Coordinates of C-alpha atoms and ligand atoms in Angstrom, one line a residue:
Chain P
M1 CA -29.4 -25.0 -4.2
T2 CA -28.9 -21.6 -5.6
L3 CA -25.5 -19.9 -4.5
L4 CA -25.5 -16.7 -6.3
K5 CA -28.4 -15.1 -7.9
L6 CA -28.0 -11.8 -10.0
E7 CA -31.1 -10.0 -11.1
G8 CA -31.5 -7.1 -13.5
I9 CA -28.0 -5.8 -12.9
R10 CA -27.4 -2.5 -14.5
K11 CA -24.1 -0.6 -14.6
S12 CA -22.8 2.4 -16.7
F13 CA -19.7 4.3 -16.6
G14 CA -20.8 7.9 -17.3
A15 CA -22.4 7.9 -20.9
I16 CA -21.3 4.2 -21.6
D17 CA -23.9 1.8 -20.8
V18 CA -22.1 -1.5 -20.1
L19 CA -24.7 -3.8 -18.4
H20 CA -28.6 -3.3 -19.2
G21 CA -30.2 -5.8 -16.7
V22 CA -28.3 -9.0 -16.5
D23 CA -29.7 -12.1 -14.7
L24 CA -27.4 -14.8 -13.7
A25 CA -27.6 -17.9 -11.2
V26 CA -25.0 -20.2 -10.0
K27 CA -25.6 -23.3 -7.9
A28 CA -23.3 -24.5 -5.1
G29 CA -20.4 -26.6 -6.7
E30 CA -21.5 -25.6 -10.3
V31 CA -19.0 -24.6 -12.9
V32 CA -20.4 -21.8 -15.1
G33 CA -18.5 -20.4 -18.1
L34 CA -19.1 -16.6 -19.0
V35 CA -18.2 -15.8 -22.6
G36 CA -18.6 -12.9 -24.9
D37 CA -16.8 -10.5 -27.2
N38 CA -14.3 -8.2 -26.0
G39 CA -15.9 -5.3 -24.1
A40 CA -19.3 -7.2 -23.6
G41 CA -19.0 -6.5 -19.9
K42 CA -17.8 -9.7 -18.3
S43 CA -15.3 -8.3 -16.1
T44 CA -17.5 -5.3 -15.1
L45 CA -20.2 -7.8 -14.1
M46 CA -17.9 -9.8 -12.1
K47 CA -16.6 -6.9 -10.2
T48 CA -20.2 -5.9 -9.3
I49 CA -20.3 -9.2 -7.7
T50 CA -17.1 -8.6 -5.6
G51 CA -18.0 -5.1 -4.7
I52 CA -15.2 -3.3 -6.7
Y53 CA -18.1 -1.8 -8.7
Q54 CA -21.4 -0.7 -7.4
A55 CA -24.3 -1.8 -9.5
D56 CA -26.5 1.1 -10.5
A57 CA -29.7 -1.2 -10.3
G58 CA -30.6 -4.8 -9.7
S59 CA -30.0 -7.4 -6.8
I60 CA -27.3 -9.8 -6.0
A61 CA -28.0 -12.4 -3.4
F62 CA -25.4 -14.9 -2.0
D63 CA -26.4 -17.8 0.1
G64 CA -29.8 -16.4 0.3
R65 CA -28.8 -12.8 1.5
G66 CA -28.5 -9.6 -0.2
I67 CA -24.9 -8.4 -0.5
L68 CA -25.2 -5.2 -2.4
D69 CA -24.6 -3.0 0.7
L70 CA -21.4 -5.0 1.8
D71 CA -18.0 -3.9 0.9
P72 CA -15.4 -6.0 -0.9
G73 CA -13.9 -7.3 2.3
E74 CA -17.2 -8.3 3.7
R75 CA -18.1 -10.2 0.6
R76 CA -14.8 -12.1 0.7
R77 CA -15.5 -13.1 4.2
L78 CA -18.8 -14.6 3.0
G79 CA -16.8 -16.7 0.6
I80 CA -16.6 -14.8 -2.7
E81 CA -13.1 -14.8 -4.2
M82 CA -12.0 -13.5 -7.5
I83 CA -8.8 -13.8 -9.6
Y84 CA -8.7 -10.6 -11.4
Q85 CA -7.8 -10.3 -15.1
D86 CA -5.2 -7.7 -14.2
L87 CA -4.1 -9.9 -11.2
S88 CA -4.3 -7.3 -8.6
L89 CA -1.2 -8.2 -6.8
A90 CA 1.0 -5.9 -4.7
R91 CA 4.2 -6.2 -6.9
Q92 CA 6.8 -5.1 -4.3
Q93 CA 5.4 -7.4 -1.5
D94 CA 6.3 -11.0 -1.1
V95 CA 4.2 -14.1 -1.8
S96 CA 2.7 -14.6 1.8
S97 CA 1.9 -10.9 2.0
N98 CA 0.0 -11.1 -1.2
I99 CA -1.8 -14.4 -0.2
F100 CA -2.9 -13.0 3.1
L101 CA -3.4 -9.3 2.1
G102 CA -6.5 -8.1 4.2
R103 CA -6.5 -11.3 6.1
E104 CA -3.2 -11.4 8.1
P105 CA -3.3 -13.6 11.0
T106 CA -2.1 -11.9 14.3
R107 CA -0.4 -12.8 17.4
K108 CA -0.6 -10.9 20.6
L109 CA 2.8 -9.6 21.7
F110 CA 2.9 -9.4 25.6
G111 CA -0.7 -10.4 25.4
L112 CA -1.5 -6.9 24.2
F113 CA -0.3 -5.7 20.8
P114 CA -1.7 -7.6 17.8
F115 CA 1.3 -8.2 15.6
V116 CA 1.2 -9.9 12.2
D117 CA 2.3 -13.4 12.5
K118 CA 4.6 -13.6 9.4
A119 CA 5.9 -17.0 10.3
A120 CA 2.6 -18.5 10.1
M121 CA 1.8 -16.6 6.9
D122 CA 4.9 -17.9 5.4
R123 CA 4.3 -21.7 6.4
Q124 CA 0.7 -21.5 5.2
A125 CA 1.5 -19.7 2.0
A126 CA 4.3 -22.5 1.2
Q127 CA 1.8 -25.3 2.0
M128 CA -0.7 -23.6 -0.3
I129 CA 1.7 -23.3 -3.2
E130 CA 2.6 -27.0 -2.7
R131 CA -1.0 -28.1 -2.8
L132 CA -1.3 -26.3 -6.1
N133 CA 1.8 -28.3 -7.3
A134 CA 3.4 -25.1 -8.1
H135 CA 6.9 -23.9 -7.8
L136 CA 8.2 -20.3 -7.1
P137 CA 11.7 -19.2 -6.9
S138 CA 11.4 -18.0 -3.3
I139 CA 8.5 -17.2 -1.0
N140 CA 10.3 -14.2 0.3
R141 CA 10.7 -12.4 -2.9
A142 CA 8.6 -9.5 -4.2
V143 CA 6.0 -11.1 -6.7
G144 CA 6.7 -8.4 -9.3
S145 CA 9.9 -10.2 -10.2
F146 CA 8.0 -13.5 -11.0
S147 CA 6.9 -14.7 -14.4
G148 CA 3.4 -14.2 -15.5
G149 CA 2.7 -18.0 -14.6
Q150 CA 4.2 -17.7 -11.3
Q151 CA 2.1 -14.5 -10.4
Q152 CA -1.0 -16.3 -11.5
T153 CA 0.0 -19.2 -8.9
V154 CA 0.1 -16.5 -6.3
A155 CA -3.2 -14.9 -7.3
I156 CA -5.0 -18.5 -7.3
A157 CA -3.3 -19.4 -4.0
R158 CA -4.9 -16.1 -2.5
A159 CA -8.3 -17.0 -3.8
L160 CA -8.3 -20.6 -2.4
T161 CA -6.6 -20.1 1.0
F162 CA -9.8 -18.9 2.9
N163 CA -12.2 -21.6 2.1
P164 CA -14.2 -19.7 -0.7
K165 CA -17.8 -20.9 -1.7
L166 CA -17.4 -19.2 -5.0
V167 CA -14.2 -18.6 -7.1
I168 CA -14.5 -16.2 -10.1
M169 CA -11.6 -16.7 -12.6
D170 CA -11.3 -13.8 -15.0
E171 CA -9.2 -14.8 -18.0
P172 CA -7.0 -17.1 -15.6
T173 CA -5.0 -18.7 -18.6
A174 CA -4.6 -15.7 -20.8
A175 CA -0.8 -15.5 -19.7
L176 CA 0.0 -19.1 -19.1
A177 CA 1.9 -21.9 -20.9
V178 CA 0.1 -25.0 -22.2
R179 CA 1.0 -27.2 -19.3
E180 CA 0.1 -24.2 -16.9
V181 CA -3.3 -24.1 -18.7
Q182 CA -4.0 -27.7 -18.1
S183 CA -3.2 -27.5 -14.3
V184 CA -5.7 -24.7 -14.0
L185 CA -8.4 -26.8 -15.8
D186 CA -7.5 -29.7 -13.5
L187 CA -7.8 -27.3 -10.6
I188 CA -11.3 -26.1 -11.7
R189 CA -12.4 -29.7 -11.7
R190 CA -10.9 -30.3 -8.3
L191 CA -12.8 -27.3 -6.9
K192 CA -15.9 -28.5 -8.5
S193 CA -15.3 -32.1 -6.6
E194 CA -15.0 -30.1 -3.4
G195 CA -18.3 -28.5 -3.7
I196 CA -16.9 -25.0 -4.6
A197 CA -18.8 -23.1 -7.3
V198 CA -16.6 -21.5 -10.1
I199 CA -17.3 -18.9 -12.8
L200 CA -14.9 -19.0 -15.5
I201 CA -14.3 -16.3 -18.1
S202 CA -12.2 -17.3 -21.2
H203 CA -11.8 -16.7 -24.6
R204 CA -10.6 -20.4 -25.1
L205 CA -13.9 -22.0 -25.8
N206 CA -12.4 -25.3 -25.8
D207 CA -11.5 -25.1 -22.3
V208 CA -14.8 -23.7 -21.3
L209 CA -16.5 -26.5 -23.2
S210 CA -14.4 -29.0 -21.3
V211 CA -14.7 -27.9 -17.7
T212 CA -18.2 -26.3 -17.3
D213 CA -21.7 -27.5 -16.5
R214 CA -23.2 -24.4 -18.1
I215 CA -22.1 -21.6 -20.5
V216 CA -23.7 -17.9 -20.3
V217 CA -23.2 -15.8 -23.2
L218 CA -22.9 -11.9 -22.5
R219 CA -23.7 -9.9 -25.4
H220 CA -24.7 -6.1 -25.8
G221 CA -25.0 -5.9 -21.8
R222 CA -27.4 -8.7 -21.6
A223 CA -27.2 -12.4 -20.8
E224 CA -27.9 -13.5 -24.4
A225 CA -28.0 -17.0 -23.8
D226 CA -27.7 -19.9 -21.1
L227 CA -26.5 -23.2 -22.4
V228 CA -26.1 -26.4 -20.8
T229 CA -22.6 -27.6 -21.7
G230 CA -23.5 -31.0 -22.5
K231 CA -26.3 -30.2 -25.0
T232 CA -24.3 -27.5 -26.9
N233 CA -21.3 -27.2 -29.1
M234 CA -18.6 -24.9 -30.2
S235 CA -20.4 -23.4 -33.2
E236 CA -23.6 -22.7 -31.2
V237 CA -21.7 -20.8 -28.6
V238 CA -19.6 -19.0 -31.1
S239 CA -22.8 -17.9 -33.0
R240 CA -24.4 -16.6 -29.8
I241 CA -21.3 -14.7 -28.9
V242 CA -21.3 -12.8 -32.3
G243 CA -25.1 -12.7 -32.6
G244 CA -27.7 -14.6 -34.4
G245 CA -26.9 -16.6 -37.4
D246 CA -23.9 -14.9 -38.7
M247 CA -22.0 -17.9 -39.4
A248 CA -19.1 -16.3 -41.3
A249 CA -18.3 -14.2 -38.5
A250 CA -18.8 -17.2 -36.3
A251 CA -16.1 -19.1 -38.4
S252 CA -13.7 -16.2 -38.3
H253 CA -14.1 -15.8 -34.6
E254 CA -13.5 -19.7 -34.2
A255 CA -10.4 -19.4 -36.4
R256 CA -9.0 -16.6 -34.2
G257 CA -9.3 -19.0 -31.2
Chain S
M1 CA 14.6 -15.4 -15.5
S2 CA 18.3 -15.8 -15.7
S3 CA 18.7 -14.3 -12.1
D4 CA 16.4 -17.1 -10.6
L5 CA 19.0 -19.5 -11.6
A6 CA 22.2 -17.7 -11.0
T7 CA 23.4 -17.6 -7.5
P8 CA 23.3 -14.0 -6.5
G9 CA 26.8 -12.3 -5.5
V10 CA 27.7 -11.4 -1.9
W11 CA 26.7 -7.9 -2.3
T12 CA 23.3 -8.7 -3.6
R13 CA 22.7 -11.3 -0.8
A14 CA 23.8 -8.8 1.8
Q15 CA 21.6 -6.2 0.3
R16 CA 18.5 -8.6 0.6
A17 CA 19.3 -9.9 4.0
S18 CA 19.7 -6.3 5.2
V19 CA 16.4 -5.3 3.7
E20 CA 14.4 -8.5 4.7
R21 CA 15.7 -8.9 8.2
L22 CA 16.5 -5.3 9.4
H23 CA 14.3 -3.3 7.1
I24 CA 17.4 -1.2 6.4
R25 CA 19.0 -0.4 3.1
L26 CA 22.5 -1.4 3.1
E27 CA 23.9 1.5 1.0
S28 CA 22.2 4.1 3.3
F29 CA 23.8 2.6 6.4
L30 CA 27.2 2.6 4.7
V31 CA 26.8 6.1 3.5
L32 CA 26.0 7.1 7.2
V33 CA 29.1 5.3 8.3
A34 CA 31.3 7.0 5.6
L35 CA 29.9 10.3 6.0
S36 CA 30.5 10.0 9.9
A37 CA 34.1 8.9 9.4
L38 CA 34.8 11.7 7.0
M39 CA 33.3 14.3 9.5
A40 CA 35.3 12.7 12.3
V41 CA 38.5 13.3 10.4
L42 CA 37.6 16.9 9.2
S43 CA 36.6 18.0 12.7
P44 CA 38.0 16.5 16.0
Y45 CA 34.8 17.8 17.9
F46 CA 32.4 15.7 15.8
L47 CA 32.8 12.3 17.7
S48 CA 32.5 14.0 21.2
F49 CA 29.5 12.6 23.2
S50 CA 27.9 16.0 23.4
N51 CA 28.1 16.6 19.7
L52 CA 26.6 13.2 19.1
L53 CA 23.7 14.1 21.5
N54 CA 23.4 17.5 19.6
I55 CA 23.0 15.7 16.3
L56 CA 20.4 13.6 17.8
L57 CA 18.7 16.6 19.2
A58 CA 18.8 18.5 15.9
T59 CA 17.5 15.4 14.0
S60 CA 14.6 14.9 16.5
T61 CA 12.2 17.3 14.7
I62 CA 13.2 16.4 11.2
G63 CA 13.1 12.7 12.4
I64 CA 9.6 12.9 13.6
L65 CA 8.5 14.6 10.3
A66 CA 10.4 11.9 8.5
I67 CA 8.3 9.2 10.1
A68 CA 5.1 10.8 9.0
A69 CA 6.5 11.1 5.5
T70 CA 7.4 7.5 5.4
F71 CA 3.9 6.4 6.2
V72 CA 2.2 8.8 3.8
I73 CA 4.6 8.3 0.9
G74 CA 4.7 4.6 1.6
S75 CA 0.9 4.5 1.0
G76 CA 1.5 6.2 -2.4
G77 CA 0.5 9.7 -1.0
L78 CA 2.5 12.8 -0.5
D79 CA 2.5 15.3 2.4
L80 CA 4.0 18.6 1.5
S81 CA 2.4 20.6 4.4
L82 CA 4.5 19.0 7.1
G83 CA 6.8 21.9 7.9
S84 CA 3.9 24.3 7.9
V85 CA 1.8 22.3 10.0
M86 CA 4.5 22.0 12.4
G87 CA 4.8 25.7 12.5
L88 CA 1.1 26.2 13.0
S89 CA 0.9 23.5 15.8
G90 CA 3.6 25.2 17.7
V91 CA 1.9 28.6 17.5
V92 CA -1.5 27.1 18.4
G93 CA 0.3 25.4 21.4
A94 CA 1.9 28.6 22.5
F95 CA -1.2 30.6 22.0
V96 CA -3.2 28.3 24.3
A97 CA -0.7 28.2 26.9
V98 CA 0.6 31.8 26.8
N99 CA -2.2 34.0 25.5
L100 CA -5.1 32.2 26.8
G101 CA -3.2 31.1 30.0
A102 CA -4.3 27.5 29.8
P103 CA -2.5 24.7 31.8
S104 CA 0.6 23.2 30.0
A105 CA -1.2 19.9 29.3
L106 CA -3.8 21.7 27.3
G107 CA -1.1 23.4 25.4
V108 CA 0.5 20.0 24.6
I109 CA -2.8 18.4 23.5
A110 CA -3.6 21.7 21.5
C111 CA -0.3 21.2 19.4
I112 CA -1.0 17.8 18.5
L113 CA -4.8 18.2 17.9
A114 CA -4.1 21.4 15.7
G115 CA -1.7 19.0 13.5
G116 CA -4.1 16.2 13.6
I117 CA -7.1 18.4 12.4
A118 CA -4.9 19.8 9.5
G119 CA -4.0 16.3 8.6
Y120 CA -7.6 15.2 8.8
I121 CA -8.7 18.0 6.2
N122 CA -5.8 16.9 4.0
G123 CA -7.2 13.2 4.2
Q124 CA -10.8 14.3 3.6
L125 CA -9.9 16.4 0.5
V126 CA -7.7 13.6 -0.9
T127 CA -10.3 10.9 -0.4
R128 CA -13.6 12.7 -1.1
A129 CA -12.9 15.7 -3.2
F130 CA -10.5 13.7 -5.7
V131 CA -8.0 16.6 -5.6
P132 CA -4.4 15.0 -6.0
A133 CA -2.5 14.8 -2.8
F134 CA 0.1 16.9 -4.2
I135 CA -2.1 19.8 -4.6
V136 CA -4.1 19.4 -1.5
T137 CA -1.1 19.3 0.7
L138 CA 0.5 22.1 -1.2
G139 CA -2.6 24.2 -0.5
M140 CA -2.4 23.2 3.1
L141 CA 1.2 24.3 3.1
G142 CA 0.1 27.8 2.4
L143 CA -3.0 27.7 4.6
A144 CA -1.3 26.4 7.8
R145 CA 1.6 28.9 7.3
G146 CA -0.8 31.8 6.8
L147 CA -2.9 30.6 9.6
A148 CA -0.1 30.5 11.9
L149 CA 1.0 34.0 11.1
V150 CA -2.7 35.1 11.7
I151 CA -2.8 33.5 15.1
S152 CA 0.4 34.8 16.2
G153 CA 0.0 38.4 14.6
G154 CA 3.3 37.5 12.7
R155 CA 5.1 37.7 16.0
V156 CA 6.9 35.0 18.1
I157 CA 5.0 33.9 21.2
Y158 CA 7.5 33.8 24.0
G159 CA 7.4 32.2 27.4
L160 CA 5.9 28.8 27.6
P161 CA 4.8 27.3 30.9
E162 CA 7.1 25.0 32.9
F163 CA 6.0 21.6 31.8
M164 CA 6.0 22.4 28.0
L165 CA 9.5 23.8 28.5
Y166 CA 10.7 20.5 30.1
L167 CA 9.5 18.6 27.1
G168 CA 12.0 20.6 25.0
Q169 CA 14.6 21.4 27.6
G170 CA 14.5 18.8 30.1
R171 CA 17.3 16.3 30.4
P172 CA 16.6 13.3 32.4
F173 CA 19.9 11.1 32.7
G174 CA 21.6 13.8 30.7
I175 CA 19.5 13.1 27.6
P176 CA 17.4 15.8 26.1
M177 CA 13.7 15.1 26.3
P178 CA 13.0 15.6 22.6
V179 CA 15.6 12.9 21.8
I180 CA 13.8 10.5 24.2
I181 CA 10.4 11.4 22.8
F182 CA 11.9 11.1 19.1
V183 CA 13.4 7.7 19.7
A184 CA 10.2 6.4 21.4
T185 CA 8.1 7.5 18.7
A186 CA 10.5 5.8 16.2
V187 CA 10.3 2.5 18.0
V188 CA 6.5 2.7 18.0
A189 CA 6.3 3.7 14.5
H190 CA 8.7 0.9 13.3
C191 CA 6.6 -1.7 15.0
V192 CA 3.3 -0.4 13.5
L193 CA 4.6 -0.2 10.0
A194 CA 6.6 -3.3 10.0
Y195 CA 4.5 -5.5 12.1
T196 CA 0.9 -4.7 12.2
R197 CA -1.9 -5.1 9.7
F198 CA -2.2 -1.3 9.4
G199 CA 1.3 -1.0 8.5
R200 CA 1.1 -3.8 5.9
H201 CA -2.0 -2.2 4.5
T202 CA -0.2 1.0 4.2
L203 CA 2.4 -0.3 2.1
A204 CA 0.1 -2.6 0.1
L205 CA -1.9 0.4 -0.6
G206 CA 1.0 2.3 -2.0
D207 CA 2.0 -0.7 -4.1
S208 CA -1.3 -1.3 -5.8
E209 CA -4.5 0.5 -4.6
G210 CA -6.3 -2.0 -6.9
A211 CA -4.9 -5.0 -5.2
A212 CA -5.5 -3.4 -1.8
R213 CA -9.1 -2.7 -2.6
A214 CA -9.6 -6.2 -4.3
A215 CA -8.3 -7.8 -0.9
G216 CA -11.0 -5.9 1.0
I217 CA -8.9 -3.2 2.6
R218 CA -10.8 0.1 3.2
V219 CA -8.6 2.2 0.9
E220 CA -10.2 5.6 1.6
R221 CA -10.4 5.1 5.3
Q222 CA -6.7 4.1 5.5
R223 CA -5.6 7.1 3.8
R224 CA -7.7 9.4 5.9
I225 CA -6.1 7.8 9.0
L226 CA -2.6 8.1 7.5
Y227 CA -3.1 12.0 6.5
T228 CA -4.4 12.5 10.1
L229 CA -1.5 10.5 11.7
S230 CA 1.0 12.7 9.6
G231 CA -0.6 15.9 10.7
A232 CA -0.5 14.8 14.3
L233 CA 3.2 13.7 14.0
A234 CA 3.8 17.2 12.5
G235 CA 1.9 18.4 15.7
L236 CA 4.3 16.6 18.0
A237 CA 7.3 17.9 16.1
G238 CA 5.9 21.5 16.6
L239 CA 5.6 20.8 20.1
L240 CA 9.0 19.6 20.6
F241 CA 10.6 22.5 18.5
S242 CA 8.5 25.2 20.3
A243 CA 9.4 23.8 23.8
R244 CA 13.1 23.8 22.8
I245 CA 13.1 27.3 21.8
N246 CA 10.7 28.4 24.5
S247 CA 8.3 30.1 22.0
G248 CA 5.8 29.7 19.2
D249 CA 7.5 30.8 16.0
P250 CA 5.0 31.1 13.1
T251 CA 7.9 30.6 10.7
A252 CA 9.1 27.3 12.3
G253 CA 9.5 24.4 10.2
L254 CA 10.0 26.3 7.1
N255 CA 11.1 23.9 4.3
Y256 CA 11.4 21.1 6.8
E257 CA 9.2 19.1 4.5
L258 CA 12.0 19.1 2.0
T259 CA 14.6 17.6 4.5
A260 CA 12.0 15.0 5.9
I261 CA 11.0 13.6 2.5
T262 CA 14.6 13.5 1.6
A263 CA 15.4 11.6 4.8
A264 CA 12.6 9.1 4.1
V265 CA 13.8 8.6 0.5
I266 CA 17.3 8.1 1.4
G267 CA 16.2 5.5 4.1
G268 CA 14.7 3.4 1.3
T269 CA 11.1 4.6 1.0
N270 CA 9.9 4.3 -2.5
L271 CA 8.7 7.9 -3.5
F272 CA 5.9 6.2 -5.6
G273 CA 4.8 4.0 -2.6
G274 CA 4.8 0.3 -1.7
R275 CA 8.1 0.1 0.3
G276 CA 9.5 1.7 3.2
S277 CA 10.8 1.3 6.8
I278 CA 11.1 3.4 9.8
L279 CA 14.4 2.1 10.7
G280 CA 15.7 3.0 7.3
T281 CA 14.2 6.4 7.6
M282 CA 16.0 6.8 10.8
I283 CA 19.3 6.2 9.1
G284 CA 18.2 8.8 6.4
A285 CA 17.3 11.3 9.0
L286 CA 20.8 10.8 10.6
I287 CA 22.4 11.1 7.4
M288 CA 20.6 14.4 7.0
G289 CA 21.5 15.4 10.7
V290 CA 25.2 14.4 10.3
L291 CA 25.3 16.3 7.2
Q292 CA 24.0 19.7 8.6
N293 CA 25.8 19.2 11.9
G294 CA 29.3 18.6 9.9
L295 CA 28.5 21.6 7.6
N296 CA 27.8 23.6 10.6
L297 CA 31.1 22.5 12.4
L298 CA 32.9 23.4 9.0
A299 CA 31.2 26.7 9.2
V300 CA 29.4 26.3 5.7
Q301 CA 26.8 28.8 5.2
S302 CA 23.1 27.6 5.7
Y303 CA 22.3 28.7 2.1
Y304 CA 24.7 26.1 0.8
Q305 CA 23.2 23.6 3.3
Q306 CA 19.7 24.1 1.7
M307 CA 21.3 23.5 -1.7
A308 CA 23.0 20.3 -0.5
I309 CA 19.7 19.0 1.0
G310 CA 17.8 19.6 -2.5
A311 CA 20.7 17.9 -4.5
V312 CA 20.9 15.0 -2.1
L313 CA 16.9 14.4 -2.6
I314 CA 17.5 14.5 -6.3
L315 CA 20.3 12.1 -6.1
A316 CA 18.6 9.6 -3.7
V317 CA 15.5 9.5 -5.9
F318 CA 17.8 8.9 -9.0
I319 CA 19.7 6.1 -7.4
D320 CA 16.3 4.4 -6.1
Q321 CA 14.8 4.5 -9.6
Y322 CA 18.0 3.5 -11.2
Q323 CA 17.9 0.4 -9.1
V324 CA 14.2 -0.3 -9.5
R325 CA 14.8 -0.2 -13.3
K326 CA 17.7 -2.5 -13.0
E327 CA 15.7 -4.9 -11.0
S328 CA 12.7 -5.1 -13.2
R329 CA 15.0 -5.8 -16.1
V330 CA 14.7 -9.6 -15.3
Ligands
ADP401 N1 -13.7 1.6 -14.8 C1 -14.3 2.0 -16.1 N2 -14.4 3.1 -16.5 C2 -15.1 3.4 -17.7 N3 -15.4 2.4 -18.5 C3 -15.2 1.0 -18.3 C4 -14.6 0.8 -16.9 N4 -14.5 -0.6 -17.0 C5 -15.0 -0.9 -18.0 N5 -15.3 -0.1 -18.9 C6 -16.0 -0.2 -20.1 O1 -17.0 -1.2 -20.0 C7 -17.0 -2.0 -21.2 C8 -17.0 -3.5 -20.9 O2 -15.6 -3.7 -20.3 P1 -15.2 -5.0 -19.7 O3 -16.3 -5.5 -18.6 O4 -13.8 -5.0 -19.2 O5 -15.5 -6.1 -20.8 P2 -15.0 -7.6 -21.0 O6 -14.5 -8.0 -19.6 O7 -16.1 -8.4 -21.4 O8 -13.9 -7.6 -22.1 C9 -16.0 -1.6 -22.1 O9 -16.6 -0.7 -23.1 C10 -15.1 -0.8 -21.2 O10 -14.3 0.4 -21.8
MG402 MG1 -12.4 -8.7 -19.2

């Protein structure tokens, strides 16, 4: 069953044409890798899905309904979560404030005034961090004082707390140590087994090849290739990223990692 | 990383507990205590009950403006028009009640509405016209002051009706009405900022607009509400001030934004957004109130007081930024 369907997505920033009609489909529980050179438009495409950017043309359907007229909050409520490349954390706020930002549970004081239930937030945040097998110095500290990996944990916890159907991860492992990278890959497999779809953007093609079902290559603002992971290999993916049969460029790209 | 492992010292822990539990910066509180002790030594009159009420009364106007400043600055914005909008509101209220002879209640509403409309215009311009808040509210500072002078013909409008007067001069249980309204406003504002979704979204927005937007918060709408709220609070301050002096004075509130923003920053509001609490701001406002009261008692000229306020603002921001730099050097 198709969960997400993008058709003919176009987006330009002023004179810069970034996306020239991108098609992309993701099934429920499917893990799709999205790869492409720097500046290919991967992040831009994902932000049109979450509503941070408005697409200039095209259509996006989620669970069978068009979502282009929904704002980011409404799209989150449908079950679309994204871990942004730039993290998008509120650095001066603590862990649970970040995880529950925009979704704070409330409790009626004197049966009248809806006060944010911070105790419940802290409790659930701690549980979520524990489920991720992660450790944070303190749940009550501003996240800006955390290391890159710890901040990533908070961003991941936020994406998973509200039972998403689709989790988009934009370079989730870029700032992580080796052990942390493995736990993100394990997490992706776990999400898949729970029926949650994942779009993974990463330059680490080995990781992409090891966890995805399909790999979509974005090049010059178009979905250049749509490969079944089991039927492709590193050099094919690389040559599609850099374009055509330029194997020398492909080899140098591969060498860069 | 080392700070995670090392056990923080007593001072650091006390600072954190104070901020986390009470939303008050320990330093500001100690400054207030020290300043009060100094004044008590310098002037025997300082600690008398009637002088303490005087301080609260004098702080009520600035305090309400400082509440507005805390919300707007906490959201990463800035409202430089607070003092002018306060002046405009007082004049509009007096004009409606005196020149038009409308009932007191309408005068009261007119004050707050005038402020709210000025704030709403600020919010629209900031969020729709993409003019920086600094410029929009600086423009409004001039516009509102000019309009106040136009409406009043440059003269003070005397003789407010009885109910409006009561709001400024009444003393139920011996406590001045402006003090009662100020404290009530502060309590409500504190709860809103610290404990409601609206308040949390305000600070998150000031912390990272991108994070707030990604989380689904309607950033522009939130900003428009905040500027409107700021204007309405300036209107309330204008009402209380006019009622206290029994007139609509087009020059009322001149430079008050300076003191209000200073009070908010001393109280721990991050000038660049993301952090702030009303309790902290109240400590800041009291510091400004005690400072002015003390300088008055010591018969220091008001010119020097103005200089002192400006210096304190720069000093407070310096100390705040110094600490931020120190903390981020992990
Ligand atoms: N907000 C923006 N304003 C203007 N140009 C942008 C903006 N966001 C992205 N771009 C441009 O769009 C292109 C694609 O960027 P991006 O989607 O971040 O690529 P990728 O994530 O694939 O590296 C780049 O040329 C970038 O400069
Ligand atoms: Mg990117």
